[in-house]
């Protein structure tokens, strides 16, 4: 198989151009400084722990608790931000792009000509944070529990990362050649598979000892090979991590001894905590607080994200099973006006599922246009006068206002055409369950791309898991396109497949695409080298704070 950088040429160039531009802005904003690393102090920290140059603790505030800290059992950004500092996978993304690099593997895999076999050499001399040696068996144990027939319903990301036998795709078997060599066999070629293996969800490798000691689930006792080890988790308050003294990658050892993830649900309270120097970095910044952060002498990290903010229609039950009803409801909403009012300059109206910098081939896709008169007539003819809606209250990377504010704005547009929408809001953790179990006509959700691959966005509407595909969209023609897209090598032919997917979403309207957001974080000016990765993960091993 040809070299990865060659096979991704056009898309990689676009991401490189975007990332390079963003990097210049990020460096100008955050004022990154030279960080000389001193020796280990014997307690797990390096750099700042042996010098008074840097503070020994960095505090990062987010809007909700993690759902879990075992990669097999979470599908949310709050979990991923913490977990990516504890665990590593065989591969990782470059610091500012989704280019794939080796991590616990020593090199990119040797892929057979038919695309079905991946030969991978594993790094030697790596130890998990509990002292267990990293070997091929740890890969097998971490992954096989998530594959059919072992996978359980509470493993939400397994089919997304490893594929599914139901559609004849994905990882079929893991063969251990020896302690440091494995062979992976796929059911069908997958252009996205290597990028999937670098994800923060499902793919990271867990300590087999820890899994054995915790009945196969280390959600509250995480053990990986990453730069930080788990210390404690006080629910709805904080998660504490400590720099791992025996971290294998000594050239990139953590520079701050202690990392605290602080849970602060309210946007305004998070901003106040930043400005009062109670925390060092906050995410989920409401656009209304952007000027306040800047004018107070703090840094606003703002960069185009790999996100989609959307309203989902329930296509499996209720009035929204009717495509004409879905399109009419979409016609009732002035998306451009809505996005400007809610997000100002920090988001752009979405005409497609993927941000156009990722998918320039979709620039000609035409979404449902704003036409309230036609919407009103259609819904009256269909007898639709009321709808039920569930949503979330917490800020999200793709929607810093929170789902309730967005739902109430949509409610106003629907009232204008004679349709009443009843809104039931939940905190984010509860909502993640409710969206799978409770009836609704409309729900609000969003997505931050995991790996820069179009499959990672478009496959959402083919996934059988309702926590991923909350609209329950199940179209055989669309599903066939998803399979074809995975089997097609990167290039114009693959782009054409995903263009068809985008066009089908616009026509059948399982979602109303609303906006693509900038990633917004508030940063203390004493913090160096902070970067919010396009995937939404927060890698903190190189981040410091001046003492």
XYZ file of C-alpha atoms in Angstrom, residues 211-526:
316
model
C -9.016 -4.920 33.562
C -8.705 -8.333 35.194
C -8.850 -6.791 38.666
C -11.920 -4.687 37.832
C -14.175 -7.171 36.013
C -13.269 -5.781 32.594
C -14.260 -2.153 33.239
C -11.769 0.423 34.553
C -14.041 3.420 34.131
C -13.301 4.581 37.685
C -9.823 3.075 38.035
C -8.120 3.910 34.714
C -4.629 2.591 33.946
C -2.829 3.289 30.693
C 0.684 4.028 29.421
C 0.163 7.781 29.008
C 2.033 10.736 30.495
C -0.335 11.131 33.461
C -1.619 8.556 35.925
C -4.997 8.654 37.614
C -5.166 9.856 41.231
C -8.823 10.456 42.107
C -12.256 11.372 40.807
C -14.674 13.327 42.977
C -17.884 13.163 40.974
C -19.299 16.492 39.766
C -16.225 18.248 41.150
C -12.782 17.233 39.897
C -10.442 14.592 38.484
C -6.811 14.649 39.612
C -3.876 13.311 37.591
C -0.168 13.005 38.424
C 2.774 13.032 36.012
C 3.877 9.426 35.411
C 7.523 9.062 36.480
C 8.208 6.032 34.251
C 6.620 7.415 31.102
C 8.389 5.778 28.169
C 8.653 8.851 25.901
C 11.261 10.727 27.918
C 11.720 13.380 25.229
C 8.063 14.335 25.670
C 7.648 13.674 29.379
C 4.988 15.785 31.132
C 6.251 19.205 32.199
C 3.653 19.890 34.888
C 3.445 17.615 37.918
C -0.287 17.822 38.695
C -3.255 18.248 36.363
C -6.735 18.870 37.724
C -9.859 18.708 35.561
C -12.472 20.840 37.307
C -16.199 20.382 36.589
C -18.059 23.721 36.428
C -21.392 23.365 34.571
C -22.354 27.047 34.335
C -20.669 29.078 31.591
C -20.562 32.308 33.592
C -19.143 30.560 36.652
C -16.391 29.004 34.553
C -15.437 32.417 33.178
C -15.413 33.925 36.672
C -13.176 31.099 37.897
C -10.724 31.838 35.067
C -10.650 35.579 35.699
C -10.195 34.984 39.446
C -7.200 32.706 38.710
C -9.002 29.741 40.281
C -8.510 27.735 37.059
C -6.000 28.109 34.230
C -7.926 27.032 31.119
C -11.656 26.798 30.408
C -13.490 25.390 27.425
C -17.075 25.777 26.221
C -16.747 29.555 26.268
C -20.058 31.288 25.534
C -19.533 33.826 22.757
C -21.077 36.502 24.970
C -18.065 36.152 27.299
C -15.402 36.387 24.590
C -14.823 40.134 24.917
C -14.838 39.917 28.710
C -12.027 37.352 28.607
C -9.929 39.387 26.178
C -10.538 42.730 27.912
C -9.501 41.213 31.243
C -6.058 40.420 29.863
C -6.678 36.712 29.286
C -6.267 34.835 26.031
C -9.155 33.651 23.875
C -8.173 30.578 21.893
C -10.404 30.639 18.794
C -9.911 28.312 15.848
C -12.199 26.700 13.276
C -13.321 23.409 14.717
C -14.062 20.030 13.172
C -17.683 20.174 14.322
C -21.345 20.062 13.340
C -24.220 21.371 15.495
C -27.565 19.903 14.414
C -31.237 19.307 15.153
C -32.205 15.647 14.705
C -35.602 14.369 13.632
C -36.777 10.995 14.923
C -37.111 9.045 11.665
C -38.224 5.784 13.314
C -41.384 6.871 15.208
C -43.865 9.751 15.248
C -44.670 12.490 12.750
C -41.043 12.980 11.674
C -40.957 9.593 9.956
C -42.520 11.559 7.072
C -39.779 13.141 4.958
C -42.119 15.943 3.873
C -42.729 16.850 7.536
C -39.003 16.916 8.254
C -38.313 19.164 5.293
C -41.159 21.488 6.225
C -39.895 21.825 9.789
C -36.445 22.620 8.404
C -37.989 25.238 6.105
C -39.429 27.020 9.146
C -35.982 27.870 10.538
C -33.869 30.766 9.284
C -30.529 29.093 9.967
C -28.336 32.012 8.937
C -30.259 34.445 11.149
C -30.249 31.960 14.029
C -26.499 31.316 13.883
C -25.650 35.017 13.714
C -27.915 35.795 16.671
C -26.611 32.994 18.884
C -22.943 32.684 17.968
C -21.918 35.887 16.209
C -18.507 35.600 14.572
C -17.652 32.367 16.386
C -19.640 29.964 14.194
C -20.768 29.741 10.581
C -24.100 28.479 9.192
C -23.857 24.823 8.166
C -24.953 23.905 4.667
C -23.484 20.401 4.935
C -22.664 17.822 7.594
C -18.901 18.261 7.270
C -17.128 21.613 7.546
C -16.309 22.721 4.014
C -12.587 22.990 4.805
C -12.749 19.207 5.277
C -15.026 18.557 2.316
C -14.617 21.254 -0.340
C -16.242 18.886 -2.826
C -19.560 19.436 -0.986
C -19.624 23.203 -1.528
C -22.447 22.910 -4.042
C -24.822 20.973 -1.780
C -28.067 22.914 -1.292
C -29.807 22.453 2.058
C -33.512 23.019 2.677
C -34.097 26.757 2.239
C -35.949 29.054 4.628
C -39.558 29.206 3.434
C -42.010 29.641 6.354
C -45.101 30.024 4.159
C -44.523 26.696 2.407
C -43.630 25.099 5.747
C -46.852 26.307 7.331
C -48.977 25.037 4.452
C -47.304 21.617 4.376
C -47.573 21.049 8.125
C -51.182 22.204 8.189
C -52.011 19.741 5.404
C -50.234 16.988 7.349
C -52.088 17.900 10.567
C -48.880 18.607 12.498
C -49.603 21.126 15.259
C -47.364 19.953 18.126
C -44.014 18.270 18.683
C -42.028 16.887 21.613
C -38.396 17.821 22.041
C -35.614 16.711 24.374
C -32.322 18.536 24.707
C -29.261 19.130 26.876
C -28.421 22.095 29.077
C -24.612 22.014 29.195
C -22.361 23.891 26.770
C -20.810 21.746 24.057
C -17.793 22.437 21.796
C -20.152 22.667 18.829
C -22.789 24.689 20.747
C -21.452 26.902 23.519
C -24.956 28.228 24.266
C -26.166 24.794 25.307
C -28.993 22.805 23.783
C -31.815 24.406 25.759
C -31.082 27.903 24.438
C -30.887 26.519 20.902
C -34.122 24.562 21.324
C -35.940 27.635 22.619
C -34.797 29.589 19.567
C -36.132 26.873 17.254
C -39.338 26.831 19.317
C -39.879 30.471 18.390
C -39.561 29.790 14.656
C -42.055 26.920 14.897
C -44.527 29.053 16.833
C -44.475 31.465 13.898
C -45.926 28.752 11.651
C -48.477 27.466 14.167
C -46.560 24.495 15.612
C -46.045 24.109 19.370
C -42.872 22.373 20.546
C -42.655 21.132 24.151
C -39.053 21.105 25.430
C -37.717 18.765 28.107
C -34.109 19.629 29.082
C -31.574 17.434 30.891
C -28.026 17.836 32.110
C -25.562 16.342 29.633
C -24.836 13.087 31.470
C -28.542 12.301 31.893
C -29.299 13.378 28.343
C -26.838 10.862 26.917
C -29.116 8.137 28.286
C -32.444 9.852 27.602
C -31.685 10.333 23.930
C -31.417 6.541 23.629
C -34.417 5.586 25.747
C -37.052 8.329 25.665
C -39.562 9.151 22.909
C -39.153 12.445 21.047
C -39.882 14.097 17.721
C -36.894 16.449 17.796
C -33.601 16.255 19.703
C -30.462 18.361 19.650
C -26.957 17.026 19.331
C -23.657 17.633 17.633
C -20.351 16.129 16.722
C -16.664 16.873 16.986
C -14.727 14.903 14.404
C -12.413 12.241 15.794
C -9.926 11.770 13.006
C -10.351 14.130 10.040
C -11.871 11.419 7.856
C -15.233 11.961 6.094
C -16.449 8.549 7.241
C -16.231 9.787 10.824
C -18.988 12.310 10.110
C -21.150 10.602 7.505
C -21.132 7.195 9.216
C -23.113 8.729 12.104
C -26.270 8.351 10.024
C -25.570 4.682 9.312
C -24.589 3.592 12.808
C -27.139 1.232 14.446
C -26.336 2.606 17.922
C -28.948 5.256 18.908
C -26.383 7.060 21.050
C -24.534 7.833 17.829
C -27.350 7.955 15.269
C -29.975 9.690 17.392
C -32.293 10.281 14.426
C -32.460 6.481 13.932
C -31.954 7.097 10.221
C -31.781 3.757 8.401
C -31.664 4.037 4.647
C -30.289 1.058 2.665
C -28.988 3.261 -0.151
C -27.209 5.539 2.301
C -25.747 2.576 4.202
C -24.437 1.126 0.941
C -22.678 4.423 0.198
C -20.993 4.319 3.601
C -19.619 0.836 2.871
C -18.474 1.965 -0.581
C -16.763 5.016 0.912
C -14.751 2.847 3.297
C -13.658 0.504 0.523
C -12.612 3.305 -1.851
C -9.033 4.644 -1.624
C -8.597 8.332 -0.817
C -8.937 10.560 -3.840
C -11.601 11.900 -6.237
C -13.586 8.652 -6.386
C -13.917 8.557 -2.602
C -14.803 12.247 -2.494
C -17.612 11.550 -4.967
C -19.093 8.922 -2.626
C -19.236 11.316 0.317
C -20.648 14.050 -1.889
C -23.555 11.681 -2.613
C -23.935 11.144 1.150
C -24.098 14.899 1.763
C -26.667 15.313 -1.014
C -28.810 12.523 0.429
C -28.767 14.120 3.886
C -29.855 17.433 2.343
C -32.706 15.733 0.473
C -34.013 13.324 3.118
C -33.394 15.725 6.030
C -32.807 13.397 8.996
C -30.989 16.435 10.444
C -31.269 20.162 10.159
C -27.601 21.174 9.978
C -27.198 24.374 11.995
C -23.602 25.486 12.465
C -19.892 24.768 12.426
C -18.286 26.301 15.501
C -14.912 27.695 16.341
C -13.232 25.980 19.268
C -13.222 28.554 22.068
C -11.115 28.348 25.215
C -10.161 30.932 27.802
C -6.500 30.723 28.783
C -4.496 32.345 31.564
C -1.657 34.348 29.938
C 0.828 32.503 32.164
